[in-house]
Amino acid sequence: MYRQCMAAHVHLVISGLVQGVGFRFATQREASRLGLRGWVRNRPDGRVEAVAEGPSEAVERLVEWCHRGPAGALVREVAVERGQPEGRSEGFTIER
């Protein structure tokens, strides 16, 4: 049932001034508000990485939001890789 409700899956890698500005926490908040499932984490190379699944419209809203990010962030690029939904469990987490 869960898999049938899922319409979209994205893997995002966000570049710019995106660490040390609350990007992960703001992404978690936005994704949760949109009802998405997945995770977000800092990468050792200074970028932020996220995976999100949910209704297509909500996933697209998160992708658009990631191009702006929270106040204090300076997003230079968002690499988007689309895939098949994997039926992730409930919630959107911050990974370490």
Backbone as a chain_set.jsonl record, in Angstrom:
{"seq": "MYRQCMAAHVHLVISGLVQGVGFRFATQREASRLGLRGWVRNRPDGRVEAVAEGPSEAVERLVEWCHRGPAGALVREVAVERGQPEGRSEGFTIER", "coords": {"N": [[0.827, -1.2, 0.0], [1.869, 1.293, 0.884], [3.959, 1.696, -0.991], [2.461, 2.006, -3.337], [1.297, 4.483, -2.924], [3.383, 6.205, -3.161], [4.934, 8.483, -5.306], [7.197, 9.743, -6.278], [10.807, 9.992, -6.198], [13.785, 11.41, -5.108], [17.29, 12.095, -5.221], [19.394, 14.336, -3.809], [22.09, 16.64, -4.094], [23.48, 19.295, -2.612], [25.24, 22.235, -3.214], [27.46, 24.884, -2.164], [27.382, 27.535, 0.24], [26.395, 25.783, 2.58], [26.703, 24.333, 4.853], [26.789, 24.632, 8.396], [24.851, 26.543, 8.603], [22.379, 25.761, 9.334], [21.125, 24.195, 7.432], [20.487, 21.415, 7.208], [18.666, 21.015, 9.338], [16.624, 22.801, 8.653], [15.879, 21.688, 6.207], [14.896, 19.213, 7.029], [12.683, 20.097, 8.512], [11.144, 21.368, 6.484], [10.712, 19.229, 4.676], [9.283, 17.484, 6.333], [7.04, 19.051, 6.828], [5.948, 18.981, 4.303], [5.192, 16.382, 4.183], [6.961, 14.384, 3.437], [9.221, 11.554, 3.145], [12.421, 10.347, 4.176], [15.882, 11.341, 4.272], [18.526, 13.598, 5.393], [21.867, 14.83, 5.218], [25.15, 16.066, 6.177], [27.933, 16.209, 4.001], [31.362, 15.12, 3.846], [32.75, 16.725, 2.04], [31.754, 19.281, 2.17], [29.301, 19.7, 1.059], [25.681, 19.237, 1.11], [23.596, 16.428, 1.376], [20.654, 14.741, 0.349], [17.828, 12.525, 0.458], [14.622, 12.061, -0.741], [11.209, 11.046, -0.651], [7.871, 10.806, -1.848], [4.616, 12.21, -2.611], [4.552, 13.437, -5.947], [4.207, 16.267, -6.387], [4.833, 17.359, -3.858], [7.485, 16.506, -3.56], [8.676, 17.937, -5.652], [8.296, 20.527, -4.691], [10.023, 20.493, -2.5], [12.478, 20.21, -3.837], [12.564, 22.675, -5.208], [12.621, 24.369, -2.969], [15.124, 23.672, -1.916], [16.834, 24.926, -3.701], [16.867, 27.477, -2.75], [17.099, 27.321, 0.076], [17.608, 27.75, 3.682], [17.554, 30.919, 5.513], [20.657, 32.54, 5.445], [22.016, 30.6, 4.076], [23.829, 29.991, 1.056], [23.118, 28.909, -1.836], [24.635, 27.284, -4.474], [24.43, 25.268, -6.357], [22.199, 22.619, -7.184], [22.211, 19.327, -7.489], [20.205, 16.98, -9.007], [18.928, 13.799, -8.882], [16.719, 11.601, -10.17], [14.671, 8.84, -9.249], [13.234, 5.54, -8.781], [10.651, 5.18, -6.376], [11.387, 3.845, -3.159], [9.901, 3.021, -1.069], [10.329, 4.022, 1.535], [10.493, 4.119, 5.126], [8.343, 5.718, 7.582], [8.663, 9.271, 8.177], [11.231, 11.884, 8.209], [14.579, 12.154, 8.466], [17.576, 13.391, 10.118], [20.678, 12.479, 9.213], [23.805, 11.299, 10.429]], "CA": [[0.0, 0.0, 0.0], [2.734, 2.47, 0.955], [4.658, 1.842, -2.264], [1.516, 2.496, -4.328], [1.025, 5.894, -2.657], [4.574, 6.979, -3.475], [4.97, 8.81, -6.717], [8.474, 10.307, -6.71], [12.003, 9.775, -5.377], [14.928, 12.208, -5.56], [18.544, 12.161, -4.484], [19.862, 15.706, -4.005], [23.372, 17.064, -3.547], [23.4, 20.749, -2.624], [26.56, 22.858, -3.097], [27.511, 26.294, -1.811], [27.508, 27.732, 1.683], [25.237, 25.02, 3.031], [26.983, 23.732, 6.152], [26.96, 25.635, 9.44], [23.798, 27.552, 8.48], [21.103, 25.127, 9.678], [20.489, 23.651, 6.23], [19.909, 20.091, 7.475], [17.499, 21.157, 10.205], [15.571, 23.455, 7.879], [15.421, 20.721, 5.209], [14.056, 18.257, 7.751], [11.431, 20.779, 8.834], [10.389, 21.573, 5.242], [10.293, 17.919, 4.176], [8.239, 16.989, 7.237], [5.853, 19.871, 6.556], [5.413, 18.515, 3.018], [4.779, 14.987, 4.327], [7.905, 13.516, 2.743], [10.022, 10.603, 3.895], [13.797, 10.289, 3.699], [16.939, 11.784, 5.172], [19.445, 14.646, 4.963], [23.12, 14.765, 5.977], [26.317, 16.783, 5.686], [28.979, 15.382, 3.394], [32.689, 15.605, 4.225], [33.256, 17.69, 1.051], [31.127, 20.587, 2.372], [27.964, 19.743, 0.476], [24.604, 18.572, 1.842], [22.982, 15.379, 0.565], [19.331, 14.357, 0.853], [16.969, 11.626, -0.305], [13.229, 12.313, -0.361], [10.159, 10.332, -1.371], [6.499, 11.185, -1.531], [3.845, 12.662, -3.773], [5.373, 14.205, -6.905], [4.12, 17.714, -6.164], [5.562, 17.68, -2.631], [8.906, 16.315, -3.854], [9.105, 19.083, -6.466], [8.361, 21.708, -3.807], [11.264, 20.404, -1.731], [13.583, 20.505, -4.757], [12.559, 24.13, -5.386], [13.061, 24.966, -1.707], [16.566, 23.439, -1.772], [17.545, 25.921, -4.505], [16.96, 28.682, -1.919], [17.583, 26.95, 1.407], [17.226, 28.633, 4.775], [18.272, 32.19, 5.615], [22.057, 32.321, 5.767], [22.611, 29.681, 3.099], [24.081, 30.503, -0.293], [23.089, 27.707, -2.673], [25.217, 27.485, -5.805], [23.979, 24.234, -7.288], [21.469, 21.466, -6.658], [22.21, 18.189, -8.408], [18.988, 16.198, -8.766], [18.862, 12.489, -9.537], [15.396, 11.024, -9.93], [14.659, 7.385, -9.288], [11.995, 4.875, -8.395], [10.42, 5.154, -4.933], [11.848, 2.638, -2.487], [9.0, 2.692, 0.027], [10.992, 4.338, 2.802], [9.63, 4.156, 6.312], [7.799, 7.023, 7.968], [9.509, 10.327, 8.722], [12.362, 12.465, 7.523], [15.579, 12.223, 9.534], [18.901, 13.952, 9.919], [21.679, 11.422, 9.369], [25.151, 11.781, 10.826]], "C": [[0.869, 1.261, 0.0], [3.406, 2.73, -0.387], [3.732, 2.406, -3.335], [1.226, 3.977, -4.155], [2.204, 6.772, -3.069], [4.635, 7.25, -4.967], [6.34, 9.268, -7.188], [9.566, 10.035, -5.681], [13.106, 10.647, -5.955], [16.108, 12.027, -4.622], [19.133, 13.522, -4.826], [21.255, 15.877, -3.414], [23.435, 18.575, -3.745], [24.774, 21.327, -2.342], [26.423, 24.337, -2.777], [27.821, 26.435, -0.346], [26.286, 27.084, 2.312], [25.493, 24.248, 4.323], [27.239, 24.845, 7.158], [25.914, 26.734, 9.399], [22.418, 26.966, 8.778], [20.387, 24.487, 8.503], [19.813, 22.31, 6.499], [18.623, 20.204, 8.289], [16.333, 21.795, 9.466], [15.014, 22.518, 6.807], [14.506, 19.692, 5.861], [12.686, 18.865, 8.059], [10.555, 20.941, 7.591], [9.867, 20.248, 4.695], [9.177, 17.337, 5.036], [6.937, 17.745, 7.013], [5.157, 19.404, 5.278], [4.962, 17.056, 3.067], [5.694, 13.996, 3.628], [8.631, 12.594, 3.703], [11.424, 10.609, 3.321], [14.773, 10.761, 4.734], [17.742, 12.914, 4.537], [20.701, 14.521, 5.81], [24.164, 15.682, 5.361], [27.27, 15.78, 5.06], [30.341, 15.953, 3.789], [33.247, 16.673, 3.273], [32.598, 19.062, 1.145], [29.753, 20.724, 1.766], [26.964, 19.063, 1.408], [23.936, 17.604, 0.87], [21.64, 15.011, 1.177], [18.68, 13.365, -0.104], [15.56, 11.868, 0.184], [12.289, 11.523, -1.258], [8.805, 10.844, -0.927], [5.763, 11.569, -2.79], [4.681, 13.596, -4.652], [5.376, 15.697, -6.625], [4.915, 18.132, -4.929], [7.071, 17.532, -2.839], [9.431, 17.502, -4.661], [9.191, 20.361, -5.635], [9.632, 21.681, -2.969], [12.469, 20.712, -2.612], [13.686, 22.011, -4.976], [13.075, 24.825, -4.134], [14.576, 24.825, -1.54], [17.386, 24.399, -2.625], [17.705, 27.241, -3.754], [17.609, 28.357, -0.579], [17.13, 27.936, 2.46], [17.988, 29.962, 4.71], [19.705, 31.883, 6.047], [22.76, 31.378, 4.812], [22.822, 30.418, 1.778], [24.221, 29.283, -1.206], [23.637, 28.051, -4.047], [24.673, 26.495, -6.818], [23.211, 23.159, -6.528], [21.468, 20.402, -7.742], [21.036, 17.297, -8.033], [19.057, 14.913, -9.571], [17.522, 11.867, -9.171], [15.464, 9.508, -10.066], [13.295, 6.843, -8.929], [11.848, 4.907, -6.88], [10.806, 3.796, -4.349], [10.941, 2.228, -1.332], [9.632, 2.911, 1.387], [9.99, 4.404, 3.945], [9.195, 5.591, 6.624], [8.894, 7.99, 8.405], [10.65, 10.759, 7.831], [13.406, 12.769, 8.572], [16.835, 12.968, 9.114], [19.892, 12.837, 10.211], [23.008, 12.048, 9.744], [26.208, 11.036, 10.078]], "O": [[0.637, 2.182, -0.783], [3.419, 3.864, -0.865], [4.169, 3.206, -4.162], [0.938, 4.665, -5.134], [2.028, 7.968, -3.301], [4.415, 6.357, -5.785], [6.629, 9.194, -8.382], [9.309, 9.872, -4.488], [13.34, 10.629, -7.163], [15.955, 11.835, -3.416], [19.349, 13.831, -5.998], [21.561, 15.323, -2.358], [23.443, 19.074, -4.871], [25.412, 20.963, -1.355], [25.406, 24.962, -3.078], [28.449, 25.561, 0.252], [25.272, 27.74, 2.549], [24.593, 23.58, 4.832], [27.83, 25.872, 6.825], [26.058, 27.75, 10.079], [21.402, 27.604, 8.505], [19.179, 24.258, 8.561], [18.683, 22.09, 6.063], [17.617, 19.57, 7.97], [15.185, 21.381, 9.631], [13.816, 22.544, 6.524], [13.463, 19.341, 5.309], [11.657, 18.214, 7.882], [9.353, 20.679, 7.643], [8.706, 20.155, 4.295], [8.227, 16.757, 4.51], [5.859, 17.151, 7.009], [3.929, 19.43, 5.184], [4.408, 16.55, 2.092], [5.268, 12.9, 3.265], [8.653, 12.82, 4.913], [11.61, 10.845, 2.127], [14.542, 10.611, 5.934], [17.664, 13.162, 3.334], [20.628, 14.152, 6.982], [24.084, 16.034, 4.184], [27.397, 14.648, 5.526], [30.455, 17.153, 4.04], [34.124, 17.444, 3.661], [32.847, 19.923, 0.301], [29.099, 21.753, 1.935], [27.349, 18.4, 2.371], [23.737, 17.919, -0.304], [21.507, 14.973, 2.4], [18.944, 13.366, -1.306], [15.315, 11.88, 1.39], [12.534, 11.352, -2.453], [8.62, 11.258, 0.218], [6.219, 11.295, -3.9], [5.424, 14.439, -4.149], [6.434, 16.326, -6.624], [5.6, 19.154, -4.955], [7.847, 18.349, -2.344], [10.515, 18.013, -4.379], [10.075, 21.187, -5.862], [10.253, 22.72, -2.748], [13.388, 21.405, -2.177], [14.784, 22.566, -4.933], [13.872, 25.759, -4.221], [15.237, 25.753, -1.075], [18.542, 24.662, -2.294], [18.582, 28.038, -4.085], [18.548, 29.028, -0.152], [16.359, 28.852, 2.174], [18.943, 30.104, 3.948], [19.924, 31.049, 6.926], [23.989, 31.366, 4.752], [22.085, 31.343, 1.437], [25.3, 28.704, -1.329], [23.172, 28.984, -4.701], [24.476, 26.828, -7.986], [23.531, 22.835, -5.385], [20.817, 20.548, -8.776], [20.891, 16.905, -6.875], [19.224, 14.937, -10.791], [17.234, 11.638, -7.997], [16.211, 8.97, -10.883], [12.326, 7.59, -8.79], [12.825, 4.682, -6.165], [10.583, 2.749, -4.958], [11.18, 1.208, -0.686], [9.49, 2.084, 2.287], [8.81, 4.701, 3.754], [9.645, 6.543, 5.987], [9.924, 7.577, 8.937], [10.989, 10.104, 6.846], [13.154, 13.56, 9.481], [17.115, 13.148, 7.929], [19.94, 12.313, 11.324], [23.286, 13.198, 9.405], [27.397, 11.293, 10.269]]}, "num_chains": 1, "name": "protein.A"}
